XYZ file of C-alpha atoms in Angstrom:
578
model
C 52.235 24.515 12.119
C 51.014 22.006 14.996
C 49.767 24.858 16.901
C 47.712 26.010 13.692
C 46.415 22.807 12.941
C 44.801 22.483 16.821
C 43.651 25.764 16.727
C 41.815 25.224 13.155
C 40.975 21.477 12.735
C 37.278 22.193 12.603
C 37.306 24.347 9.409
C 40.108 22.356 7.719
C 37.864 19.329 8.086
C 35.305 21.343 6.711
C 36.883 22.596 3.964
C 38.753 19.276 3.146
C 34.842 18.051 2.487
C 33.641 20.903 -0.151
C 36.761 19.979 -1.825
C 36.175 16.247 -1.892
C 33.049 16.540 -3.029
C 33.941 19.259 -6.134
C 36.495 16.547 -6.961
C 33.495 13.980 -7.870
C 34.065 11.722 -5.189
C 30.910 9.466 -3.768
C 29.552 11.806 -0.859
C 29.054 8.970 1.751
C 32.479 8.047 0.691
C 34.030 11.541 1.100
C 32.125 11.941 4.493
C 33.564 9.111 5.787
C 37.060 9.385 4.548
C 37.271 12.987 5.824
C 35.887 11.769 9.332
C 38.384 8.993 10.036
C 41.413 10.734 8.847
C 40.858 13.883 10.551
C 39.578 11.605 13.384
C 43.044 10.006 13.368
C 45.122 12.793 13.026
C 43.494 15.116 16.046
C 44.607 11.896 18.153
C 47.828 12.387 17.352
C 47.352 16.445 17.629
C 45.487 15.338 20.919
C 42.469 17.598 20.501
C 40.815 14.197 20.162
C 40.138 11.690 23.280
C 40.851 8.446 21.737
C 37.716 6.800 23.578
C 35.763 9.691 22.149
C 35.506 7.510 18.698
C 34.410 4.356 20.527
C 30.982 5.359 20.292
C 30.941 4.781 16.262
C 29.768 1.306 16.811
C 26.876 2.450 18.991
C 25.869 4.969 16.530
C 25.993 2.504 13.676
C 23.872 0.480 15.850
C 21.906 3.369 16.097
C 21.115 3.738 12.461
C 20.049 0.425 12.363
C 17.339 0.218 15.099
C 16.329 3.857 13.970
C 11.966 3.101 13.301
C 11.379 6.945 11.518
C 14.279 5.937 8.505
C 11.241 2.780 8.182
C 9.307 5.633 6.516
C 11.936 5.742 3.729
C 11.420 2.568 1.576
C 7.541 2.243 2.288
C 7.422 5.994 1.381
C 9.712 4.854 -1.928
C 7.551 1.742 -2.641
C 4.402 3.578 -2.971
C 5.376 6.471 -5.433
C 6.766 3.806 -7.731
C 4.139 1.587 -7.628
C 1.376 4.226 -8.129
C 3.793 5.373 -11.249
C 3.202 1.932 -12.629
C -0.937 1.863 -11.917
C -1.700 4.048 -14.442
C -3.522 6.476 -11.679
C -0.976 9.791 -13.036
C -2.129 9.003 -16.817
C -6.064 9.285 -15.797
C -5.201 12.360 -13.759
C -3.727 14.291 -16.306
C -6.409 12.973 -18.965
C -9.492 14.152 -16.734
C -7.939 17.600 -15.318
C -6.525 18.402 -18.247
C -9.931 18.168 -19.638
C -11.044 20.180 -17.240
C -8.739 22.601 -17.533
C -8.628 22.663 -21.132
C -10.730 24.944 -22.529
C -8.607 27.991 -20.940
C -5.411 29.436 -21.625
C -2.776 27.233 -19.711
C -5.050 24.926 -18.463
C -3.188 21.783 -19.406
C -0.080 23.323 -17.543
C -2.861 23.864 -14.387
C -3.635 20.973 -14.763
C -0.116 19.249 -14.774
C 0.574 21.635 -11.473
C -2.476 20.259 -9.476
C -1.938 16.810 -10.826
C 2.164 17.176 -9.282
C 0.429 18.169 -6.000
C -1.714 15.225 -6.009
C 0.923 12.745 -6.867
C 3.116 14.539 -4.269
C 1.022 13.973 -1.623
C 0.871 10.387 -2.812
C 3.761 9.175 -3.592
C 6.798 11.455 -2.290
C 9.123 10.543 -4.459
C 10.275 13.563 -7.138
C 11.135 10.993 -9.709
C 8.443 8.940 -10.306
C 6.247 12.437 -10.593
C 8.657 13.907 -12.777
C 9.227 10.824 -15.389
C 5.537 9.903 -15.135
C 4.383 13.291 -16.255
C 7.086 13.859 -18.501
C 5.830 11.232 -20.308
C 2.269 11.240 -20.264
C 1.721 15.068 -20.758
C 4.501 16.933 -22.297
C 3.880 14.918 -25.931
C 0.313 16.460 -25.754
C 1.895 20.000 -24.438
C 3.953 19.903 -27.605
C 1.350 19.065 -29.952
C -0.994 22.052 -28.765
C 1.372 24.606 -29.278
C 2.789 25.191 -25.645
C 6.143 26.764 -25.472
C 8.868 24.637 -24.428
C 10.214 26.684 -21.682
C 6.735 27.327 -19.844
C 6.106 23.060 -20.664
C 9.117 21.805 -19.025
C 9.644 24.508 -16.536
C 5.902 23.340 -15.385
C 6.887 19.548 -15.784
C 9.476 19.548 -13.631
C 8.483 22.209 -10.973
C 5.261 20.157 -10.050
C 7.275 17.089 -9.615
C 9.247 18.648 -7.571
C 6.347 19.555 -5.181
C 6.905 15.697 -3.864
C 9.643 17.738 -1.524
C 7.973 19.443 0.416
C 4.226 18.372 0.269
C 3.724 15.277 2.796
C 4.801 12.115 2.514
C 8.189 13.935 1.738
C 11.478 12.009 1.983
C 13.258 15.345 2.415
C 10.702 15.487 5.553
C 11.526 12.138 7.134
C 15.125 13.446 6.863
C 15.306 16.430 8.504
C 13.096 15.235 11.214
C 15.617 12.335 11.883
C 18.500 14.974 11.723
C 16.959 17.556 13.753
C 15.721 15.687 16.512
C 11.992 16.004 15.805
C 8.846 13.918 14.903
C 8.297 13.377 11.506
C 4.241 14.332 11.760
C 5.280 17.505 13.426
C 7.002 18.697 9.956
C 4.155 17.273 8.377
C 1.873 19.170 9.917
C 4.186 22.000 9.304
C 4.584 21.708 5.683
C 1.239 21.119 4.855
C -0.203 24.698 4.281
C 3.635 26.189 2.800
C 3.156 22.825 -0.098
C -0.197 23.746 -1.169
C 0.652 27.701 -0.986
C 3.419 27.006 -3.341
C 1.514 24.995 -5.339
C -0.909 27.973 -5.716
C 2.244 30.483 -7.034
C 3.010 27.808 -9.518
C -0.886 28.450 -10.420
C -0.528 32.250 -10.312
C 2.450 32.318 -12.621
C 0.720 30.142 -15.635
C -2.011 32.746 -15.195
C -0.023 35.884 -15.502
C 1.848 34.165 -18.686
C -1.404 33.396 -20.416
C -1.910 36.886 -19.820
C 1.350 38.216 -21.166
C 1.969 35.800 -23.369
C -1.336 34.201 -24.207
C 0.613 32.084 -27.621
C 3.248 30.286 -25.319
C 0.161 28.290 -22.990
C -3.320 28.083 -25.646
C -6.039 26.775 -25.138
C -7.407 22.963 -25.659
C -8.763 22.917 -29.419
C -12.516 21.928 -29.587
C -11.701 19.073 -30.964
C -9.254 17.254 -28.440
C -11.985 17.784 -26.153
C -13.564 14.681 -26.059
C -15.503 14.413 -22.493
C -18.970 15.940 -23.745
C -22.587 15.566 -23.000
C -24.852 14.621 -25.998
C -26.185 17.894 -26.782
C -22.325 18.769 -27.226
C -22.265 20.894 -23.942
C -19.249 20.483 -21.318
C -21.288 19.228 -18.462
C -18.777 22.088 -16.236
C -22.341 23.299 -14.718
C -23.012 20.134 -13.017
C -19.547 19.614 -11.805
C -19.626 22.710 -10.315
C -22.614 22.365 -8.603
C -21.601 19.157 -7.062
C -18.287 20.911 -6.175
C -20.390 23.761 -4.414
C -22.162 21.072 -2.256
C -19.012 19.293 -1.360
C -17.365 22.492 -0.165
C -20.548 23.221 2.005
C -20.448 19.961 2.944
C -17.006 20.120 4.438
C -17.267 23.752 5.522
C -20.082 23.128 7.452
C -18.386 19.999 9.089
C -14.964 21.858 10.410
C -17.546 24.541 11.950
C -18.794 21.390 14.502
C -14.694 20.930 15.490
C -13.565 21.633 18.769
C -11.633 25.031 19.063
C -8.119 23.693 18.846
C -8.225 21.342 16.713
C -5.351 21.496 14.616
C -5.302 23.237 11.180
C -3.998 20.097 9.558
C -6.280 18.070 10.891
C -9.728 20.191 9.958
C -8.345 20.256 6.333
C -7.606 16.685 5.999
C -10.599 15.265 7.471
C -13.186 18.001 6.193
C -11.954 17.307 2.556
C -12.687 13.261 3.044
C -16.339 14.596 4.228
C -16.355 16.556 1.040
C -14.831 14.183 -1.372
C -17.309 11.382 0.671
C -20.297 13.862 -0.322
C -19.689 13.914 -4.238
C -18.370 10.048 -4.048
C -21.704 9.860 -2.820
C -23.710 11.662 -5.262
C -21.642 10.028 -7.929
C -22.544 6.768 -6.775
C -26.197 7.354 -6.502
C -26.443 8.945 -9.875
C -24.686 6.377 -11.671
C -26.551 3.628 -9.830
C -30.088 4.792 -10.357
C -29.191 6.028 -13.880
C -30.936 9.645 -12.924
C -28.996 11.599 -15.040
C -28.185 14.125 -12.407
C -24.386 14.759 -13.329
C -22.734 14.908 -16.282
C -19.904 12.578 -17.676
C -17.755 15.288 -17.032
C -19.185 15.350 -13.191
C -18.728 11.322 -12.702
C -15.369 11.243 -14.781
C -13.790 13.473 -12.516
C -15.116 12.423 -8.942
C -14.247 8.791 -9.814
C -10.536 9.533 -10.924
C -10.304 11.733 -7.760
C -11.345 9.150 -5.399
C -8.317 6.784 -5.464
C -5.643 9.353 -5.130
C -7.589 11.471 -2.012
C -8.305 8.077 -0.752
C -4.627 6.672 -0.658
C -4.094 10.607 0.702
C -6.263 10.081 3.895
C -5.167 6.590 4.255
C -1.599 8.145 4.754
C -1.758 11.548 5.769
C -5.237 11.495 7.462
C -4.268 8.261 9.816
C -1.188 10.199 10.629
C -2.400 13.847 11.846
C -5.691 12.143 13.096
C -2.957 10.533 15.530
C -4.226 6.979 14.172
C -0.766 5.924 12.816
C 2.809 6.711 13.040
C 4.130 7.932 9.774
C 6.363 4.428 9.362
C 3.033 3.123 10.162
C 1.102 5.284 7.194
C 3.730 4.629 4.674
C 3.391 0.644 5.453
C -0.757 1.264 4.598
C 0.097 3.845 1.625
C 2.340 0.703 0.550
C -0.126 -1.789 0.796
C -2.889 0.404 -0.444
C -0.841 1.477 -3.641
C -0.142 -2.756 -4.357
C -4.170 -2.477 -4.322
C -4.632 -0.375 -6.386
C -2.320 -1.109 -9.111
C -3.580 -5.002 -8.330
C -7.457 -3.406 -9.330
C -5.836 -1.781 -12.337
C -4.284 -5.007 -13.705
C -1.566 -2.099 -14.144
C 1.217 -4.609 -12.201
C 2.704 -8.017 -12.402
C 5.601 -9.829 -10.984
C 8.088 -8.078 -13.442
C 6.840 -4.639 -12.598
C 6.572 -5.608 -8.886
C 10.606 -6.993 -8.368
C 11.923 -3.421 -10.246
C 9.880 -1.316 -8.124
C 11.592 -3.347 -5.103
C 15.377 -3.457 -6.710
C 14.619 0.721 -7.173
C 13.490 0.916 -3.557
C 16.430 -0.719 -2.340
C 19.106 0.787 -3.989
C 17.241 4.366 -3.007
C 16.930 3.273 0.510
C 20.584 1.793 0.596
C 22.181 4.609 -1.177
C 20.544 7.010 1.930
C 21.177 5.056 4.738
C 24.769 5.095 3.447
C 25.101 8.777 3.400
C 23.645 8.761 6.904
C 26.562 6.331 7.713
C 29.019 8.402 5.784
C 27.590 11.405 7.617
C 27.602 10.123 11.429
C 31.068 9.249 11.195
C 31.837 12.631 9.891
C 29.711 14.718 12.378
C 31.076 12.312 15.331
C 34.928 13.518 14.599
C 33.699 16.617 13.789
C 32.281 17.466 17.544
C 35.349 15.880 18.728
C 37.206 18.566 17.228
C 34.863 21.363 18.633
C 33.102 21.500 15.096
C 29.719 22.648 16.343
C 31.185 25.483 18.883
C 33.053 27.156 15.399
C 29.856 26.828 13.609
C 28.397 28.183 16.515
C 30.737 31.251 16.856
C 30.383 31.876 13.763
C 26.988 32.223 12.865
C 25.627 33.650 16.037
C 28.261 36.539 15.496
C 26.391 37.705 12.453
C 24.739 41.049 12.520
C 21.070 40.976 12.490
C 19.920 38.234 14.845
C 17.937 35.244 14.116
C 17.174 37.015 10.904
C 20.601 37.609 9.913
C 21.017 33.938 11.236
C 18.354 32.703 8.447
C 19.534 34.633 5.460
C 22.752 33.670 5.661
C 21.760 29.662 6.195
C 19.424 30.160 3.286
C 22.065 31.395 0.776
C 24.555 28.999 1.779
C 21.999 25.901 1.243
C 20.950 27.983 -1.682
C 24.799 27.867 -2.932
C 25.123 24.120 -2.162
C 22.439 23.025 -3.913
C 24.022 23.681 -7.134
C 25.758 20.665 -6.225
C 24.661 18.568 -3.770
C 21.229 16.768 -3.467
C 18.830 17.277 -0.251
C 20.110 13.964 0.986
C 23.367 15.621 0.965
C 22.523 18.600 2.477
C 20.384 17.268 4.754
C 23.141 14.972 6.026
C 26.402 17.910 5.914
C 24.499 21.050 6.927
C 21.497 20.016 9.225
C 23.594 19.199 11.833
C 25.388 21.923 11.614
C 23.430 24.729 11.401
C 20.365 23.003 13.403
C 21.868 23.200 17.225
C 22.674 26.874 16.544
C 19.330 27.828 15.489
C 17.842 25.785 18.701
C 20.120 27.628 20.765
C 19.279 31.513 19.024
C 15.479 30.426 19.745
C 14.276 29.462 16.717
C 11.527 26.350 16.528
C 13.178 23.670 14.992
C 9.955 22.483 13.183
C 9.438 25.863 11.660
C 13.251 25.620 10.529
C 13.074 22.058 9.207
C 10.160 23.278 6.686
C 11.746 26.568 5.760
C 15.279 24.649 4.696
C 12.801 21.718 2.849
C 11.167 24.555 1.096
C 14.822 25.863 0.084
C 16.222 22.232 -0.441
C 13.463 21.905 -3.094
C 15.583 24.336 -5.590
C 18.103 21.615 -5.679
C 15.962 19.591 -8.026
C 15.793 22.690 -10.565
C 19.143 23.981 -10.431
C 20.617 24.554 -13.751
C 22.931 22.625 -14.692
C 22.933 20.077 -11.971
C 19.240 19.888 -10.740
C 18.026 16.247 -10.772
C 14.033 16.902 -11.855
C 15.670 18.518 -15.011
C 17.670 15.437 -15.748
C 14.416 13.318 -15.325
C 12.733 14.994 -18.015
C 15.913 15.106 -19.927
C 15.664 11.364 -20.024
C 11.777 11.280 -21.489
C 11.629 14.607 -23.318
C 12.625 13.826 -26.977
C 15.888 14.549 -28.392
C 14.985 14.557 -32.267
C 12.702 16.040 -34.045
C 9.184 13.980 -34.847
C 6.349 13.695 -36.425
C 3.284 13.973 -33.906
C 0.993 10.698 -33.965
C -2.577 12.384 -33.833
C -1.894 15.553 -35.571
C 0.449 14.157 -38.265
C 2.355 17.247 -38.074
C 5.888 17.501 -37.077
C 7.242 18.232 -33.792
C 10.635 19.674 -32.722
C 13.135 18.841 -30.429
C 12.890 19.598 -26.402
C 16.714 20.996 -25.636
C 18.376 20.722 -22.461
C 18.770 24.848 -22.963
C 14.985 24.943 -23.268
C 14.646 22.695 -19.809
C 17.298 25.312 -18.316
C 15.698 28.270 -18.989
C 12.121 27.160 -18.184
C 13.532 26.278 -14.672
C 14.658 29.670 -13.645
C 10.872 31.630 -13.069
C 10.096 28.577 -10.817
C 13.561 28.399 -8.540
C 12.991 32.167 -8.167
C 9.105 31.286 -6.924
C 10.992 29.111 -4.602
C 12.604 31.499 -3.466
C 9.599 33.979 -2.867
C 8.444 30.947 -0.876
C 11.015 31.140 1.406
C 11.004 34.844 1.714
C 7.319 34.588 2.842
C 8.032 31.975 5.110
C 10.368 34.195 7.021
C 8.302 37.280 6.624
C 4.746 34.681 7.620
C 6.251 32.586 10.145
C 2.160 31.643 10.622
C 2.144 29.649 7.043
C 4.639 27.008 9.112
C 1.822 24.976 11.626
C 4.134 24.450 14.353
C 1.474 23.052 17.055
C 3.486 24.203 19.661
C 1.802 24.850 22.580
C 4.107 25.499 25.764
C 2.415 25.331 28.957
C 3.198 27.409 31.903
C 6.748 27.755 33.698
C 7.491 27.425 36.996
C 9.603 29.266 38.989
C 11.036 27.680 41.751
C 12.042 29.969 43.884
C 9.020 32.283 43.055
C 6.825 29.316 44.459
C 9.248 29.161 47.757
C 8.804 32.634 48.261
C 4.875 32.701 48.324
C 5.037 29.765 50.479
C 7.003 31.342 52.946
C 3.919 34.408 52.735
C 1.654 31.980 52.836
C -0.122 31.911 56.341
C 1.106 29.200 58.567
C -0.587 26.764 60.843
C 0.202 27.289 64.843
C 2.898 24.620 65.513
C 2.193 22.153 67.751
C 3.410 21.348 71.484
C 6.634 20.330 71.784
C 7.582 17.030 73.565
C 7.848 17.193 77.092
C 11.678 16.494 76.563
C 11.730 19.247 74.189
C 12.106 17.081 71.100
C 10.545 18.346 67.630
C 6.745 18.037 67.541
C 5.273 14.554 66.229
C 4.347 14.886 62.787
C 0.494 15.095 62.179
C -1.545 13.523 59.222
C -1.889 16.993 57.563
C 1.942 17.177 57.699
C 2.028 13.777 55.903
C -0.628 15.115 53.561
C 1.232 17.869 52.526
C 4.811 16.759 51.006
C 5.351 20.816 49.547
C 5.711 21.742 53.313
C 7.670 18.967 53.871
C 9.961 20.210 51.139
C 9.724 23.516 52.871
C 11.252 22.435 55.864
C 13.623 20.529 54.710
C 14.623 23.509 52.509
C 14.980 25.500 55.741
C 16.688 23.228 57.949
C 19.837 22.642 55.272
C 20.294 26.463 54.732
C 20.274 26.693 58.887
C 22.890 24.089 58.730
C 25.261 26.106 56.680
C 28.339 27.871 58.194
């Protein structure tokens, strides 16, 4: 029994954890507990060096002077402040506005608005309640099926995974050894690609099913021009200029320049164009754009502003991301200080909410160091290492199985959880089989994100649980009565969106492009490659030996050149050798 116990300690500990955590227990609990007994007990097996769990102090000490986890509450801060400034509400009104007048444009509209709030805020649950809220009353009073309105609800909150400032991001950077901006960078064109299947699937419904996403009636538009028009011509002129505008500015950028960083700063010259023109038209009274034109530039300037402020400082370089989410911060507090939206009430619960979010992660990361630290001192990572890198197929065999497995998991665990338990794991074996680690970080965030929709444990579905209504009502503007949302109804609307997901992460493996990984690996040297053409290299006539036959003085071109030097000295040890 001993002898099985040392020869399988790293996949009892393992399996000790999965059940732990199917028994209910807290996870940074259940990491812990599993780490210090089985800790304890390959002591007394002596397949652990007692000294080897010494260095849990210096870890913990670790965590603590740890700058990136900064990120976390600033990042936490913002998204709920900006819930509370009233900046998603104007969104939704003026896209869905837009967006109206076609079939399934207030569900396009709640899909670009969860893209902008995601790469605002970062935090899934302010973007899911906040929308929940504001547009799924108006969803349900226009007809909208309630499978297509929640599925839409809480896939586009769920966008606040993977589109920067992500928490999942910070994360996985932390636990893979890698700079947060890097995944940034990474994620940046994979969010918005996603965000554009989201798109592509409300399109093909209100083409199947043109009844389960209608139109905006004419009379709940209510943005108009006098003569009763939309004013949709002027906006899109002004959005034709903008994109020229910016086009024409990321043609004058140095070949090189990043992708990430042409997009972000060519769309602050185009958004600086129309703020512009807005500006100037309203000032001068011209009469240039419509209300529709001005409504919508205006309520897209905060949000793309608070964007660049965060994003833009950090890709430009300007600011490390804990330094972005301390501006994003302190520009949301602005914001919602312009708004009158805030006040000291609303101000202390966004802090309590931070802090118990920002405690409850930094406990799992505990939780999870303690486990991983008796876990390599049981040969953990060289089972997990055997075992994956014996699969048949490669690296690609490598990331299909790693995908299902975090698929499987995140029935039940959260991407804190996963990113604590199976990062670690899984991430030295996929630096060792060659795989960029960047590239890998983005593809697991992009397959983490499903753990948010998972029926029946998926957290964005219990958000909008917790605003969708659970009687039946009567509907305040239309006076007519509105049924129930169902948490079968949330269920089932979930399922065409985790299976996009999953397309996502197929095309991530089959595109490894999407994933920016700025890598850029200068030339190797070869040692002895650069020995041998120095030896073919044509040599200088030596110089005169002393009269007492000693080695030649050494001359100021022999000082001058230290890879001769080397040389010799090379030479002379090998000619020492018996």
């Amino acid at each position: 029994m001993t002898a099985f116990l040392v020869a399988n300690l790293a996949p009892i500990m393992f399996g000790s954890l999965i059940v732990f955590l199917l028994f209910g227990y807290p996870v940074a609990f259940s990491l812990a507990a599993c780490g210090l007994f089985f800790g304890f007990v390959g002591i007394e097996l002596g397949t652990i060096n007692p000294a080897f769990l010494q260095s849990l102090p210096l870890r913990m000490f670790g965590i603590m002077q740890n700058d990136t986890l900064l990120a976390i509450p600033f990042f936490t801060f913002m998204g709920l402040i900006l819930e509370r400034s009233g900046m998603a509400e104007d969104l939704l009104d003026t896209i869905g506005q837009l967006f109206g007048p076609i079939r399934g444009g207030l569900a396009i509209a709640v899909i670009l608005v969860g893209a902008m709030l995601a790469a605002t805020t970062g935090v899934v649950a302010a973007s899911v309640i906040s929308m929940g809220l504001i547009s799924l009353p108006i969803m349900l009073r226009y007809g909208y099926d309630r499978r297509v309105a929640s599925g839409v609800i809480a896939a586009s909150g769920t966008l606040a995974q993977i589109i920067p400032p992500s928490l999942v991001l910070i994360i996985l950077a932390d636990q893979l050894g890698k700079s947060v901006g890097d995944l940034y960078a990474g994620a940046f064109v994979p969010g918005f690609v996603l965000t554009g299947l989201y798109v592509g699937y409300i399109l093909m419904v209100s083409l199947i099913k043109p009844t389960f996403v209608p139109a905006l009636p004419a009379e709940a538009r209510t943005i108009r021009e006098d003569d009763g028009t939309s004013g949709l011509r002027s906006l899109g002129i002004l959005t034709v200029l903008s994109v020229i505008a910016a086009v024409a500015f990321a043609k004058t950028r140095p070949e090189g320049t990043p992708l990430d960083e042409k997009i972000v700063v060519s769309m602050c010259v185009g958004v600086g164009v129309a703020f512009f023109a807005a500006v100037l038209n309203k000032a001068t009274k011209l009469g240039l754009l419509s209300r529709m034109a001005e409504r919508v530039t205006f309520v897209l300037i905060p949000p793309l502003g608070l964007i660049f402020l965060v994003l833009g400082t950090i890709f430009l370089g300007i600011a490390t991301p804990t330094e972005g989410g301390a501006m994003g911060a302190m520009g949301a507090l602005v914001m919602a200080i312009a708004r009158r939206r805030i006040d000291f009430k609303l101000l202390r619960q966004a802090m309590d909410s931070t802090m118990k979010l920002s405690c409850f992660v930094l406990f799992i990361l505990v939780g999870a160091t303690v486990f991983s630290l008796a876990f390599q001192g049981a040969d953990g990572p060289v089972w997990v290492e055997h075992l994956l890198t014996g699969l048949p197929g490669g690296q690609l065999g490598f990331l299909i199985v790693v995908n299902i497995l975090v698929f499987l998991l995140a029935f039940f665990l959260d991407f804190f959880e996963l990113a604590f338990i199976i990062v670690p794991l899984v991430g030295p074996v996929a630096e060792k089989m060659g795989i960029d680690l960047v590239w890998f970080g983005v593809l697991l965030a992009v397959n983490m994100q499903t753990s948010f929709m998972h029926p029946p444990f998926g957290f964005a579905l219990f958000y909008l649980r917790s605003v969708a209504p659970v009687d039946d009502y009567t509907d305040k503007v239309t006076k007519k009565p509105i049924k129930k949302v169902t948490i079968e109804q949330i269920y089932w609307g979930s399922v065409p969106f985790v299976l996009i997901q999953i397309i996502m992460v197929g095309l991530i493996i089959a595109f490894p492009g999407i994933v920016s990984t700025n890598t850029t690996k200068g030339p190797t040297i070869d040692a002895d490659k650069v020995l041998m053409q120095m030896e073919k290299a044509p040599k200088a006539d030596p110089a005169p030996a002393g009269a007492d036959g000693s080695a030649p003085a050494t001359t100021d071109s022999d000082k001058e050149d230290p890879m001769k030097g080397l040389l010799e000295s090379i030479k002379s040890d090998q000619g020492k050798k018996p």
